[in-house]
mmCIF file of C-alpha atoms in Angstrom:
data_model
loop_
_atom_site.group_PDB
_atom_site.id
_atom_site.type_symbol
_atom_site.label_atom_id
_atom_site.label_comp_id
_atom_site.label_asym_id
_atom_site.label_seq_id
_atom_site.Cartn_x
_atom_site.Cartn_y
_atom_site.Cartn_z
ATOM 1 C CA UNK A 85 5.871 10.550 10.145
ATOM 2 C CA UNK A 86 2.629 8.745 9.195
ATOM 3 C CA UNK A 87 -0.091 7.660 11.463
ATOM 4 C CA UNK A 88 0.128 4.367 13.121
ATOM 5 C CA UNK A 89 -2.741 1.814 12.766
ATOM 6 C CA UNK A 90 -3.470 -1.320 14.863
ATOM 7 C CA UNK A 91 -5.701 -4.109 13.630
ATOM 8 C CA UNK A 92 -7.396 -6.541 16.085
ATOM 9 C CA UNK A 93 -9.409 -9.387 14.540
ATOM 10 C CA UNK A 94 -11.055 -12.196 16.044
ATOM 11 C CA UNK A 95 -14.278 -14.308 16.513
ATOM 12 C CA UNK A 96 -17.543 -12.983 18.054
ATOM 13 C CA UNK A 97 -17.273 -12.589 22.016
ATOM 14 C CA UNK A 98 -13.537 -12.595 22.197
ATOM 15 C CA UNK A 99 -13.549 -9.064 23.834
ATOM 16 C CA UNK A 100 -12.190 -7.204 20.784
ATOM 17 C CA UNK A 101 -14.334 -4.192 21.338
ATOM 18 C CA UNK A 102 -13.873 -3.834 24.998
ATOM 19 C CA UNK A 103 -10.256 -4.378 24.876
ATOM 20 C CA UNK A 104 -9.569 -2.198 21.736
ATOM 21 C CA UNK A 105 -11.432 0.620 23.425
ATOM 22 C CA UNK A 106 -9.197 0.372 26.416
ATOM 23 C CA UNK A 107 -6.124 0.198 24.423
ATOM 24 C CA UNK A 108 -7.073 3.208 22.372
ATOM 25 C CA UNK A 109 -7.590 5.214 25.694
ATOM 26 C CA UNK A 110 -4.291 4.210 27.041
ATOM 27 C CA UNK A 111 -2.477 5.063 23.968
ATOM 28 C CA UNK A 112 -4.312 8.123 22.968
ATOM 29 C CA UNK A 113 -5.473 6.491 19.569
ATOM 30 C CA UNK A 114 -8.997 6.699 18.020
ATOM 31 C CA UNK A 115 -10.852 3.327 18.514
ATOM 32 C CA UNK A 116 -13.003 2.253 15.456
ATOM 33 C CA UNK A 117 -15.516 -0.563 16.201
ATOM 34 C CA UNK A 118 -16.048 -1.648 12.479
ATOM 35 C CA UNK A 119 -18.458 -4.559 13.805
ATOM 36 C CA UNK A 120 -20.718 -1.706 14.952
ATOM 37 C CA UNK A 121 -20.937 -0.459 11.419
ATOM 38 C CA UNK A 122 -22.277 -3.643 10.093
ATOM 39 C CA UNK A 123 -24.623 -3.992 13.070
ATOM 40 C CA UNK A 124 -26.138 -0.693 12.226
ATOM 41 C CA UNK A 125 -26.671 -1.700 8.719
ATOM 42 C CA UNK A 126 -28.171 -5.004 10.051
ATOM 43 C CA UNK A 127 -30.399 -2.919 12.145
ATOM 44 C CA UNK A 128 -31.521 -0.965 9.210
ATOM 45 C CA UNK A 129 -32.395 -4.295 7.356
ATOM 46 C CA UNK A 130 -34.312 -5.650 10.459
ATOM 47 C CA UNK A 131 -36.435 -2.333 10.661
ATOM 48 C CA UNK A 132 -36.964 -2.248 6.959
ATOM 49 C CA UNK A 133 -38.254 -5.999 6.854
ATOM 50 C CA UNK A 134 -35.240 -7.077 4.501
ATOM 51 C CA UNK A 135 -33.870 -10.460 5.177
ATOM 52 C CA UNK A 136 -30.118 -10.443 5.906
ATOM 53 C CA UNK A 137 -29.739 -13.196 3.364
ATOM 54 C CA UNK A 138 -31.486 -10.852 0.630
ATOM 55 C CA UNK A 139 -28.385 -9.433 -1.128
ATOM 56 C CA UNK A 140 -30.286 -7.212 -3.459
ATOM 57 C CA UNK A 141 -32.572 -5.870 -0.909
ATOM 58 C CA UNK A 142 -29.637 -5.173 1.415
ATOM 59 C CA UNK A 143 -27.664 -3.531 -1.340
ATOM 60 C CA UNK A 144 -30.558 -1.224 -2.243
ATOM 61 C CA UNK A 145 -30.780 -0.117 1.519
ATOM 62 C CA UNK A 146 -27.165 1.363 1.139
ATOM 63 C CA UNK A 147 -28.737 4.067 -0.859
ATOM 64 C CA UNK A 148 -31.936 4.487 1.226
ATOM 65 C CA UNK A 149 -30.395 4.761 4.866
ATOM 66 C CA UNK A 150 -27.776 7.221 6.420
ATOM 67 C CA UNK A 151 -25.142 5.458 8.454
ATOM 68 C CA UNK A 152 -22.780 7.712 10.417
ATOM 69 C CA UNK A 153 -19.985 7.079 12.916
ATOM 70 C CA UNK A 154 -19.254 9.786 15.518
ATOM 71 C CA UNK A 155 -17.201 10.003 18.546
ATOM 72 C CA UNK A 156 -19.069 11.827 21.456
ATOM 73 C CA UNK A 157 -17.629 14.056 24.245
ATOM 74 C CA UNK A 158 -17.341 10.875 26.295
ATOM 75 C CA UNK A 159 -14.577 9.631 23.733
ATOM 76 C CA UNK A 160 -16.791 6.637 22.725
ATOM 77 C CA UNK A 161 -17.907 5.755 19.233
ATOM 78 C CA UNK A 162 -21.583 6.282 18.557
ATOM 79 C CA UNK A 163 -23.403 4.751 15.707
ATOM 80 C CA UNK A 164 -26.315 6.678 14.046
ATOM 81 C CA UNK A 165 -28.987 5.452 11.742
ATOM 82 C CA UNK A 166 -30.904 8.105 9.845
ATOM 83 C CA UNK A 167 -29.888 10.627 12.546
ATOM 84 C CA UNK A 168 -30.857 8.315 15.578
ATOM 85 C CA UNK A 169 -28.342 7.081 18.119
ATOM 86 C CA UNK A 170 -28.677 3.464 17.917
ATOM 87 C CA UNK A 171 -25.458 2.446 19.841
ATOM 88 C CA UNK A 172 -27.586 0.503 22.417
ATOM 89 C CA UNK A 173 -30.058 -0.938 19.924
ATOM 90 C CA UNK A 174 -27.462 -2.639 17.654
ATOM 91 C CA UNK A 175 -26.094 -4.579 20.724
ATOM 92 C CA UNK A 176 -29.476 -6.586 21.031
ATOM 93 C CA UNK A 177 -29.206 -10.253 20.095
ATOM 94 C CA UNK A 178 -31.825 -10.040 17.487
ATOM 95 C CA UNK A 179 -29.436 -7.903 15.309
ATOM 96 C CA UNK A 180 -26.495 -10.268 15.479
ATOM 97 C CA UNK A 181 -27.845 -12.667 12.743
ATOM 98 C CA UNK A 182 -28.630 -9.574 10.576
ATOM 99 C CA UNK A 183 -25.256 -8.076 11.093
ATOM 100 C CA UNK A 184 -23.431 -11.426 10.152
ATOM 101 C CA UNK A 185 -25.636 -11.660 7.020
ATOM 102 C CA UNK A 186 -25.140 -8.158 5.739
ATOM 103 C CA UNK A 187 -21.441 -8.476 6.385
ATOM 104 C CA UNK A 188 -21.173 -11.431 3.926
ATOM 105 C CA UNK A 189 -22.313 -9.341 1.019
ATOM 106 C CA UNK A 190 -19.184 -8.115 -1.159
ATOM 107 C CA UNK A 191 -21.009 -5.094 -2.210
ATOM 108 C CA UNK A 192 -21.711 -4.052 1.338
ATOM 109 C CA UNK A 193 -18.078 -4.669 2.485
ATOM 110 C CA UNK A 194 -16.858 -2.470 -0.391
ATOM 111 C CA UNK A 195 -19.240 0.345 0.445
ATOM 112 C CA UNK A 196 -18.247 0.446 3.993
ATOM 113 C CA UNK A 197 -14.533 -0.160 3.647
ATOM 114 C CA UNK A 198 -14.088 3.334 2.226
ATOM 115 C CA UNK A 199 -15.289 4.802 5.590
ATOM 116 C CA UNK A 200 -12.931 2.578 7.730
ATOM 117 C CA UNK A 201 -9.820 3.313 5.587
ATOM 118 C CA UNK A 202 -10.488 6.820 5.447
ATOM 119 C CA UNK A 203 -10.456 7.194 9.271
ATOM 120 C CA UNK A 204 -6.895 5.385 9.371
ATOM 121 C CA UNK A 205 -5.600 7.783 6.840
ATOM 122 C CA UNK A 206 -6.256 10.908 8.977
ATOM 123 C CA UNK A 207 -5.236 9.684 12.529
ATOM 124 C CA UNK A 208 -3.644 6.880 14.693
ATOM 125 C CA UNK A 209 -6.281 4.196 14.977
ATOM 126 C CA UNK A 210 -6.972 0.891 16.768
ATOM 127 C CA UNK A 211 -9.525 -0.914 14.530
ATOM 128 C CA UNK A 212 -11.331 -4.172 15.407
ATOM 129 C CA UNK A 213 -13.500 -6.448 13.370
ATOM 130 C CA UNK A 214 -13.260 -9.804 11.360
ATOM 131 C CA UNK A 215 -10.893 -8.730 8.303
ATOM 132 C CA UNK A 216 -9.147 -5.736 9.388
ATOM 133 C CA UNK A 217 -5.599 -7.131 9.246
ATOM 134 C CA UNK A 218 -6.231 -9.174 6.025
ATOM 135 C CA UNK A 219 -8.347 -6.767 3.851
ATOM 136 C CA UNK A 220 -9.140 -3.274 5.498
ATOM 137 C CA UNK A 221 -5.775 -2.447 6.677
ATOM 138 C CA UNK A 222 -3.337 -5.129 5.193
ATOM 139 C CA UNK A 223 -0.437 -2.660 6.028
ATOM 140 C CA UNK A 224 -1.310 -2.094 9.537
ATOM 141 C CA UNK A 225 1.590 -1.461 11.878
ATOM 142 C CA UNK A 226 0.450 -4.211 14.480
ATOM 143 C CA UNK A 227 -1.914 -7.197 13.815
ATOM 144 C CA UNK A 228 -3.500 -9.098 16.552
ATOM 145 C CA UNK A 229 -5.700 -12.090 16.160
ATOM 146 C CA UNK A 230 -7.687 -12.232 19.520
ATOM 147 C CA UNK A 231 -9.528 -15.540 20.272
ATOM 148 C CA UNK A 232 -10.717 -17.625 23.170
ATOM 149 C CA UNK A 233 -12.825 -20.697 23.250
ATOM 150 C CA UNK A 234 -16.408 -20.880 22.194
ATOM 151 C CA UNK A 235 -17.440 -21.641 25.936
ATOM 152 C CA UNK A 236 -15.415 -18.794 27.321
ATOM 153 C CA UNK A 237 -16.731 -16.388 24.894
ATOM 154 C CA UNK A 238 -20.249 -17.387 25.523
ATOM 155 C CA UNK A 239 -19.633 -16.956 29.257
ATOM 156 C CA UNK A 240 -18.467 -13.406 28.672
ATOM 157 C CA UNK A 241 -21.336 -12.470 26.241
ATOM 158 C CA UNK A 242 -23.980 -14.095 28.618
ATOM 159 C CA UNK A 243 -22.622 -11.944 31.383
ATOM 160 C CA UNK A 244 -22.786 -8.796 29.461
ATOM 161 C CA UNK A 245 -26.473 -9.473 28.239
ATOM 162 C CA UNK A 246 -27.449 -10.363 31.595
ATOM 163 C CA UNK A 247 -25.952 -7.169 33.202
ATOM 164 C CA UNK A 248 -27.898 -5.278 30.354
ATOM 165 C CA UNK A 249 -31.140 -6.729 31.457
ATOM 166 C CA UNK A 250 -31.404 -8.749 28.218
ATOM 167 C CA UNK A 251 -33.660 -12.017 28.614
ATOM 168 C CA UNK A 252 -31.575 -14.880 27.416
ATOM 169 C CA UNK A 253 -29.876 -18.197 28.498
ATOM 170 C CA UNK A 254 -26.276 -19.547 28.348
ATOM 171 C CA UNK A 255 -27.045 -22.232 25.976
ATOM 172 C CA UNK A 256 -28.745 -19.914 23.384
ATOM 173 C CA UNK A 257 -25.798 -17.548 23.664
ATOM 174 C CA UNK A 258 -23.329 -20.422 22.996
ATOM 175 C CA UNK A 259 -25.365 -21.779 20.066
ATOM 176 C CA UNK A 260 -25.322 -18.204 18.672
ATOM 177 C CA UNK A 261 -21.606 -17.969 19.158
ATOM 178 C CA UNK A 262 -20.823 -21.245 17.365
ATOM 179 C CA UNK A 263 -23.227 -20.382 14.501
ATOM 180 C CA UNK A 264 -21.770 -17.036 14.002
ATOM 181 C CA UNK A 265 -18.184 -18.539 14.045
ATOM 182 C CA UNK A 266 -19.319 -20.885 11.303
ATOM 183 C CA UNK A 267 -20.754 -18.135 9.234
ATOM 184 C CA UNK A 268 -17.853 -15.840 9.665
ATOM 185 C CA UNK A 269 -15.072 -18.430 8.803
ATOM 186 C CA UNK A 270 -16.979 -19.827 5.867
ATOM 187 C CA UNK A 271 -18.479 -16.794 4.170
ATOM 188 C CA UNK A 272 -17.136 -16.010 0.513
ATOM 189 C CA UNK A 273 -16.431 -12.163 1.169
ATOM 190 C CA UNK A 274 -13.504 -11.740 3.386
ATOM 191 C CA UNK A 275 -13.895 -14.718 5.750
ATOM 192 C CA UNK A 276 -12.569 -14.563 9.264
ATOM 193 C CA UNK A 277 -8.939 -15.649 9.401
ATOM 194 C CA UNK A 278 -5.592 -15.053 10.936
ATOM 195 C CA UNK A 279 -3.364 -12.867 8.877
ATOM 196 C CA UNK A 280 -0.014 -14.459 8.226
ATOM 197 C CA UNK A 281 1.853 -11.749 10.073
ATOM 198 C CA UNK A 282 -0.588 -11.292 13.045
ATOM 199 C CA UNK A 283 0.172 -12.152 16.453
ATOM 200 C CA UNK A 284 -2.297 -14.648 18.082
ATOM 201 C CA UNK A 285 -3.572 -13.842 21.464
ATOM 202 C CA UNK A 286 -5.650 -16.482 23.354
ATOM 203 C CA UNK A 287 -7.433 -14.869 26.394
ATOM 204 C CA UNK A 288 -9.191 -18.199 27.579
ATOM 205 C CA UNK A 289 -9.580 -18.135 31.293
ATOM 206 C CA UNK A 290 -8.120 -14.524 31.645
ATOM 207 C CA UNK A 291 -9.427 -11.527 33.436
ATOM 208 C CA UNK A 292 -10.363 -8.456 31.557
ATOM 209 C CA UNK A 293 -7.289 -6.914 33.140
ATOM 210 C CA UNK A 294 -4.997 -9.746 32.255
ATOM 211 C CA UNK A 295 -5.952 -9.709 28.843
ATOM 212 C CA UNK A 296 -5.588 -5.965 28.659
ATOM 213 C CA UNK A 297 -2.045 -6.062 30.051
ATOM 214 C CA UNK A 298 -1.175 -8.808 27.654
ATOM 215 C CA UNK A 299 -2.234 -6.829 24.629
ATOM 216 C CA UNK A 300 -0.947 -3.643 25.771
ATOM 217 C CA UNK A 301 2.550 -5.205 25.846
ATOM 218 C CA UNK A 302 2.068 -6.656 22.534
ATOM 219 C CA UNK A 303 0.999 -3.399 20.835
ATOM 220 C CA UNK A 304 3.454 -1.207 22.507
ATOM 221 C CA UNK A 305 6.307 -3.498 21.332
ATOM 222 C CA UNK A 306 4.918 -3.346 17.955
ATOM 223 C CA UNK A 307 4.788 0.263 17.545
ATOM 224 C CA UNK A 308 8.219 0.692 19.161
ATOM 225 C CA UNK A 309 7.030 2.236 22.416
#
């Protein structure tokens, strides 16, 4: 029997990473946060002074930096850049624009896609991102498009950043969310869109627990549990 794969796509701030991680733990699957991979390359661009819109500069970085994905003893995914654990650094707001910019470059997506697909070939995975069900894992056993209103997503992201001690304000976070949505849906390379066979799940107004229970039911039904 082959391995099962679950694809969760959706816009920034929809709770994909948090919910996918909980689902993976509940089901005993490997969780793969693909957005973290692009954020790591975005951080590399930021640190090397390469603008996210400079395609040739970003492509050149692919051969200069080492990006590694490891799962620690805590069961969580950790991202490494040139041997440094940057799992926290990639969540800073300054990295978001770079992550969105580098992810729009076709050569970058092709380079990182092999890493993602190889993980799905070797184990049961829950993978989240922007184009998992449409491009990375088009034959996934279950595809979910997770979303919520921009305001709802901004409230969640603002609370997360505030708890982490990041100095920001709600209006700035909301503007960033809206700008990210526009860039992700209009980019030429693998734009954010719902796969035709994906199940849409809108979590607007939900608590985290309500969203988790809703998703768990959808996933279990999809894989026949």
